[in-house]
Amino acid sequence: MLQQVLEGTEASSIVVIEDCVDHDGRPVFHCFCSQLAKRCESVHLFHLENPAGVFLEGANISKVHIHDGFSDPLQWEEQNRDPSADKIDLVSAPDFLGHLKRTPVKTSLVAVVIDSLTPFLQNYPGYVICRALQRLLRARLESDGIEVSQVVAGFHGDLHDDSTAAALRHMATTWVQLQEGAESPTQGGTGFHGNCEVLHRRKSGKVIRQAEVYHISPQWSLTSRVQKTPVRPVAQVEQEAQVDPTANLTFNLRLTDTEKEARSRVVLPYMHHHRKKAPNKPAANPGGQIFYQPDDVDDFDEEDPDDDLDF
């Protein structure tokens, strides 16, 4: 899924990449800058924590517009500033769309890459950052002449609380969490590789979550595949010995075979199917019968059988 989002075959408007101190996300950002320069008319790079050259190796520099928030983040060298350079003030509230409007060369289809939102999140709450990102996507509706096709932003997950991460995760259409562990990015003759977890929301409403393994070649080409879970042998479940509840009792709850046979021969009052009619006995009339046998002391009066009249 990470490779499809990078190449544009899977549509995603806001991509947030969460890294940590054990898993650097700069190689992944480098791949996004290179791919977006091929797919879009222009790429606006907001670099706040790293020099711009970290992300521009192998990319089409003619399409990249640099917005510098790294060299002078607090505007201390304002007098010596180059008028042609677009400097970002990290003390003020973020206004990414305003920097896009001030670009001399404007194109219709652009992409925005922000290497890290952490410098702004350290000074402003999360909803301010989310509102600034949403303004980029609404630029076309505001008749600004700019259509932002994709926004890629970084985020240091180990420097912020869970509420900030939840707000960015809710806003993003693709959330890439770089996993820390033994397979963190390592650079060698074969490039970088690492593990990540991707949460992608399609326009249809379907949500895809999967763990992936990615590899970045020395030419900054990223490939990813779904991480296969290791097959573990099924452990044999030991059958626990059933506890006998009748053991160690002072009385006997079990029946012998003779007692069981005698119990089976007992005719219960409601078991009418055990009653067999004699072959020479006429069938009884349907209906109930009452049999009464008077005691010796009974004074039976035929005129007052219920003994409820007092004359």
Coordinates of C-alpha atoms in Angstrom, one line a residue:
M1 CA 0.0 0.0 0.0
L2 CA 2.9 2.4 0.7
Q3 CA 4.3 1.9 -2.8
Q4 CA 0.9 2.4 -4.4
V5 CA 0.4 5.7 -2.5
L6 CA 3.9 6.9 -3.4
E7 CA 3.4 6.1 -7.1
G8 CA -0.1 7.7 -7.2
T9 CA -2.0 4.5 -8.2
E10 CA -3.8 4.7 -4.8
A11 CA -5.3 8.2 -4.3
S12 CA -4.6 9.9 -1.0
S13 CA -4.9 13.6 -0.3
I14 CA -3.0 13.8 3.1
V15 CA -0.2 11.4 3.9
V16 CA 1.2 11.6 7.5
I17 CA 4.4 9.7 8.2
E18 CA 5.1 9.0 11.9
D19 CA 8.7 8.2 12.7
C20 CA 10.6 8.0 16.0
V21 CA 14.2 8.3 17.2
D22 CA 14.9 4.6 16.4
H23 CA 13.4 4.8 12.9
D24 CA 14.3 7.9 10.8
G25 CA 11.7 8.9 8.2
R26 CA 14.0 11.1 6.0
P27 CA 14.6 8.3 3.4
V28 CA 10.9 7.9 2.9
F29 CA 10.4 11.6 2.5
H30 CA 13.2 11.7 -0.1
C31 CA 11.3 9.1 -2.1
F32 CA 8.1 11.2 -2.0
C33 CA 9.9 14.3 -3.2
S34 CA 11.4 12.4 -6.1
Q35 CA 8.1 10.7 -7.1
L36 CA 6.0 13.9 -6.7
A37 CA 8.4 15.8 -8.9
K38 CA 7.6 13.3 -11.7
R39 CA 3.9 13.3 -11.2
C40 CA 3.0 16.9 -10.4
E41 CA 3.8 20.2 -12.1
S42 CA 5.5 21.6 -9.0
V43 CA 6.5 20.5 -5.5
H44 CA 6.6 22.9 -2.6
L45 CA 9.1 21.6 0.0
F46 CA 8.7 23.0 3.6
H47 CA 11.9 21.9 5.3
L48 CA 11.9 22.8 9.0
E49 CA 14.3 20.4 10.6
N50 CA 16.7 19.5 7.8
P51 CA 18.5 21.3 5.0
A52 CA 16.7 21.1 1.6
G53 CA 19.6 19.2 0.1
V54 CA 18.7 16.1 2.2
F55 CA 15.5 15.6 0.2
L56 CA 16.5 16.8 -3.3
E57 CA 19.2 14.3 -4.4
G58 CA 18.0 12.7 -7.6
A59 CA 14.9 14.8 -7.8
N60 CA 13.9 17.3 -10.6
I61 CA 15.0 20.5 -8.9
S62 CA 13.4 22.7 -11.5
K63 CA 10.0 21.7 -10.2
V64 CA 10.8 22.1 -6.5
H65 CA 10.0 25.3 -4.7
I66 CA 11.8 25.6 -1.4
H67 CA 10.3 27.2 1.7
D68 CA 13.1 27.5 4.3
G69 CA 12.2 27.1 8.0
F70 CA 15.6 25.6 8.9
S71 CA 18.2 28.3 8.5
D72 CA 16.5 31.1 10.5
P73 CA 13.4 29.7 12.3
L74 CA 13.1 32.6 14.8
Q75 CA 13.8 35.4 12.3
W76 CA 16.9 36.6 14.1
E77 CA 18.7 37.4 10.8
E78 CA 15.8 39.3 9.2
Q79 CA 18.0 42.2 8.2
N80 CA 20.4 40.0 6.3
R81 CA 17.7 38.0 4.6
D82 CA 17.7 37.3 0.9
P83 CA 14.6 39.0 -0.5
S84 CA 14.1 36.1 -3.1
A85 CA 14.2 33.4 -0.4
D86 CA 10.9 32.4 1.2
K87 CA 11.6 32.1 5.0
I88 CA 9.3 30.5 7.4
D89 CA 8.7 32.0 10.9
L90 CA 8.1 29.1 13.3
V91 CA 7.0 31.5 16.0
S92 CA 3.9 32.6 14.0
A93 CA 1.0 30.3 13.3
P94 CA 1.5 28.1 10.2
D95 CA 0.2 29.4 7.0
F96 CA 1.2 27.0 4.3
L97 CA -1.3 28.3 1.8
G98 CA 0.0 31.8 2.1
H99 CA 3.5 30.7 1.2
L100 CA 2.1 29.0 -1.9
K101 CA 0.4 32.2 -3.0
R102 CA 3.6 34.2 -2.6
T103 CA 5.4 31.9 -5.0
P104 CA 6.3 33.8 -8.2
V105 CA 5.6 30.9 -10.6
K106 CA 2.2 29.4 -10.0
T107 CA 1.0 26.2 -11.5
S108 CA -2.4 24.5 -11.3
L109 CA -1.5 21.1 -9.9
V110 CA 1.0 21.1 -7.0
A111 CA 2.1 18.9 -4.2
V112 CA 3.2 19.9 -0.7
V113 CA 5.9 18.1 1.3
I114 CA 6.5 19.1 5.0
D115 CA 9.4 17.3 6.5
S116 CA 8.1 17.7 10.1
L117 CA 5.1 19.2 11.9
T118 CA 6.9 18.9 15.2
P119 CA 8.4 22.5 15.3
F120 CA 4.9 23.9 14.9
L121 CA 3.3 21.4 17.3
Q122 CA 5.7 22.5 20.0
N123 CA 4.3 26.1 19.9
Y124 CA 0.7 25.5 18.8
P125 CA -2.1 23.0 19.6
G126 CA -2.9 20.2 17.1
Y127 CA -6.1 21.8 15.8
V128 CA -4.2 24.8 14.5
I129 CA -1.9 22.5 12.5
C130 CA -4.9 20.5 11.2
R131 CA -6.7 23.7 10.2
A132 CA -3.7 24.9 8.2
L133 CA -3.4 21.5 6.4
Q134 CA -7.1 21.6 5.6
R135 CA -6.8 25.0 4.0
L136 CA -4.3 23.5 1.5
L137 CA -6.9 21.0 0.3
R138 CA -9.7 23.7 0.1
A139 CA -7.5 26.0 -2.0
R140 CA -9.3 25.1 -5.2
L141 CA -12.7 25.8 -3.7
E142 CA -11.5 29.2 -2.6
S143 CA -10.7 30.1 -6.2
D144 CA -7.0 30.6 -5.4
G145 CA -6.0 29.2 -8.7
I146 CA -4.1 26.4 -7.0
E147 CA -5.0 22.8 -6.7
V148 CA -3.1 20.7 -4.2
S149 CA -3.1 17.1 -5.2
Q150 CA -1.3 15.7 -2.2
V151 CA 0.1 16.8 1.1
V152 CA 2.9 14.7 2.7
A153 CA 3.8 15.7 6.3
G154 CA 6.1 14.2 8.9
F155 CA 5.5 13.7 12.6
H156 CA 7.7 12.6 15.4
G157 CA 5.4 10.3 17.4
D158 CA 7.6 9.9 20.4
L159 CA 7.6 13.7 21.1
H160 CA 3.9 14.3 21.4
D161 CA 0.9 13.0 23.4
D162 CA -1.7 10.6 22.2
S163 CA -4.4 13.3 21.6
T164 CA -2.2 15.1 19.1
A165 CA -1.4 11.8 17.2
A166 CA -5.1 10.9 17.2
A167 CA -6.1 14.3 15.7
L168 CA -3.6 13.9 12.9
R169 CA -4.5 10.3 12.3
H170 CA -8.2 11.2 12.0
M171 CA -7.4 13.9 9.5
A172 CA -5.0 11.9 7.3
T173 CA -6.2 9.7 4.5
T174 CA -3.0 7.6 4.7
W175 CA -1.2 7.2 8.0
V176 CA 2.3 5.5 7.8
Q177 CA 3.8 4.5 11.2
L178 CA 7.4 3.5 10.9
Q179 CA 8.0 0.7 13.3
E180 CA 11.0 0.6 15.6
G181 CA 12.8 -2.6 16.2
A182 CA 15.5 -4.9 14.8
E183 CA 14.7 -4.0 11.2
S184 CA 15.0 -0.2 11.5
P185 CA 16.4 1.5 8.4
T186 CA 20.0 0.6 7.7
Q187 CA 22.1 2.0 4.9
G188 CA 24.5 -0.1 3.0
G189 CA 25.2 -1.2 -0.5
T190 CA 21.6 -2.1 -1.0
G191 CA 20.0 1.1 0.3
F192 CA 17.5 1.4 3.2
H193 CA 14.9 -1.0 4.5
G194 CA 12.5 -1.1 7.4
N195 CA 9.0 -2.1 8.7
C196 CA 5.9 0.1 8.8
E197 CA 2.2 -0.1 9.5
V198 CA -0.1 1.6 6.9
L199 CA -3.6 2.8 7.6
H200 CA -5.3 3.9 4.4
R201 CA -8.8 5.3 3.8
R202 CA -10.3 5.1 0.4
K203 CA -12.9 7.5 -1.0
S204 CA -15.5 4.7 -0.9
G205 CA -15.1 4.5 2.9
K206 CA -13.1 1.3 3.0
V207 CA -10.3 1.3 5.5
I208 CA -7.2 -0.8 4.9
R209 CA -4.7 -1.6 7.6
Q210 CA -1.7 -3.7 7.0
A211 CA 1.9 -4.2 8.1
E212 CA 4.5 -3.8 5.4
V213 CA 8.2 -4.2 4.7
Y214 CA 9.7 -1.5 2.5
H215 CA 13.0 -1.2 0.7
I216 CA 14.7 1.9 -0.8
S217 CA 17.3 1.5 -3.5
P218 CA 20.3 3.7 -3.9
Q219 CA 18.4 5.5 -6.7
W220 CA 15.7 6.4 -4.2
S221 CA 13.1 4.0 -5.6
L222 CA 10.8 2.6 -2.9
T223 CA 9.2 -0.9 -3.1
S224 CA 7.0 -2.4 -0.4
R225 CA 5.2 -5.7 0.3
V226 CA 2.9 -7.0 2.9
Q227 CA 4.7 -8.4 5.9
K228 CA 4.2 -12.1 6.3
T229 CA 3.5 -13.3 9.8
P230 CA 5.7 -16.2 10.8
V231 CA 3.9 -19.5 10.9
R232 CA 4.3 -21.1 14.3
P233 CA 3.6 -24.8 15.1
V234 CA 0.4 -25.3 16.8
A235 CA 1.1 -26.3 20.4
Q236 CA -0.6 -29.4 21.6
V237 CA -3.1 -28.5 24.2
E238 CA -2.6 -30.7 27.2
Q239 CA -5.9 -32.1 28.3
E240 CA -6.5 -31.3 31.9
A241 CA -7.7 -34.2 34.0
Q242 CA -11.3 -33.8 34.8
V243 CA -12.0 -33.4 38.5
D244 CA -14.4 -36.0 40.0
P245 CA -16.9 -34.1 42.1
T246 CA -18.1 -37.3 43.9
A247 CA -14.7 -38.1 45.2
N248 CA -13.8 -37.8 48.9
L249 CA -17.4 -37.6 50.1
T250 CA -18.8 -39.0 53.3
F251 CA -21.8 -40.4 51.5
N252 CA -22.3 -42.4 48.3
L253 CA -23.7 -40.6 45.2
R254 CA -23.2 -43.5 42.8
L255 CA -25.6 -46.3 42.0
T256 CA -24.8 -50.0 41.5
D257 CA -26.1 -51.8 38.4
T258 CA -28.8 -53.5 40.5
E259 CA -30.0 -50.1 41.8
K260 CA -30.0 -48.6 38.3
E261 CA -32.1 -51.5 37.0
A262 CA -34.6 -51.2 39.9
R263 CA -34.8 -47.5 39.2
S264 CA -35.6 -48.0 35.6
R265 CA -38.5 -50.3 36.5
V266 CA -40.3 -47.7 38.7
V267 CA -43.5 -46.5 37.0
L268 CA -44.0 -42.8 37.6
P269 CA -47.4 -41.3 37.8
Y270 CA -47.0 -39.2 34.6
M271 CA -45.6 -42.1 32.5
H272 CA -48.9 -43.3 31.0
H273 CA -47.2 -44.9 28.0
H274 CA -46.0 -47.7 30.4
R275 CA -49.6 -48.7 31.2
K276 CA -50.7 -51.5 28.9
K277 CA -54.3 -52.5 28.5
A278 CA -55.3 -56.1 29.0
P279 CA -56.5 -57.7 25.8
N280 CA -59.8 -58.9 27.2
K281 CA -60.5 -55.7 29.2
P282 CA -62.9 -53.2 27.6
A283 CA -61.6 -49.8 26.9
A284 CA -62.4 -47.3 29.6
N285 CA -64.7 -44.4 28.9
P286 CA -62.8 -41.2 28.2
G287 CA -62.9 -38.7 31.0
G288 CA -61.7 -38.4 34.6
Q289 CA -62.9 -40.5 37.5
I290 CA -63.1 -39.7 41.2
F291 CA -62.9 -42.4 43.8
Y292 CA -63.8 -41.6 47.4
Q293 CA -63.5 -44.0 50.4
P294 CA -65.2 -42.5 53.5
D295 CA -63.6 -42.8 56.9
D296 CA -65.3 -44.5 59.9
V297 CA -66.1 -41.3 61.6
D298 CA -67.6 -39.6 58.5
D299 CA -71.3 -38.5 59.0
F300 CA -72.3 -38.4 55.3
D301 CA -75.6 -36.6 54.6
E302 CA -77.0 -37.1 51.1
E303 CA -79.0 -33.9 51.3
D304 CA -75.9 -31.9 52.4
P305 CA -72.9 -33.6 50.9
D306 CA -70.7 -30.6 51.4
D307 CA -71.7 -30.0 55.0
D308 CA -72.2 -26.3 54.4
L309 CA -75.9 -25.9 55.3
D310 CA -76.8 -25.0 58.9
F311 CA -80.5 -25.6 59.6

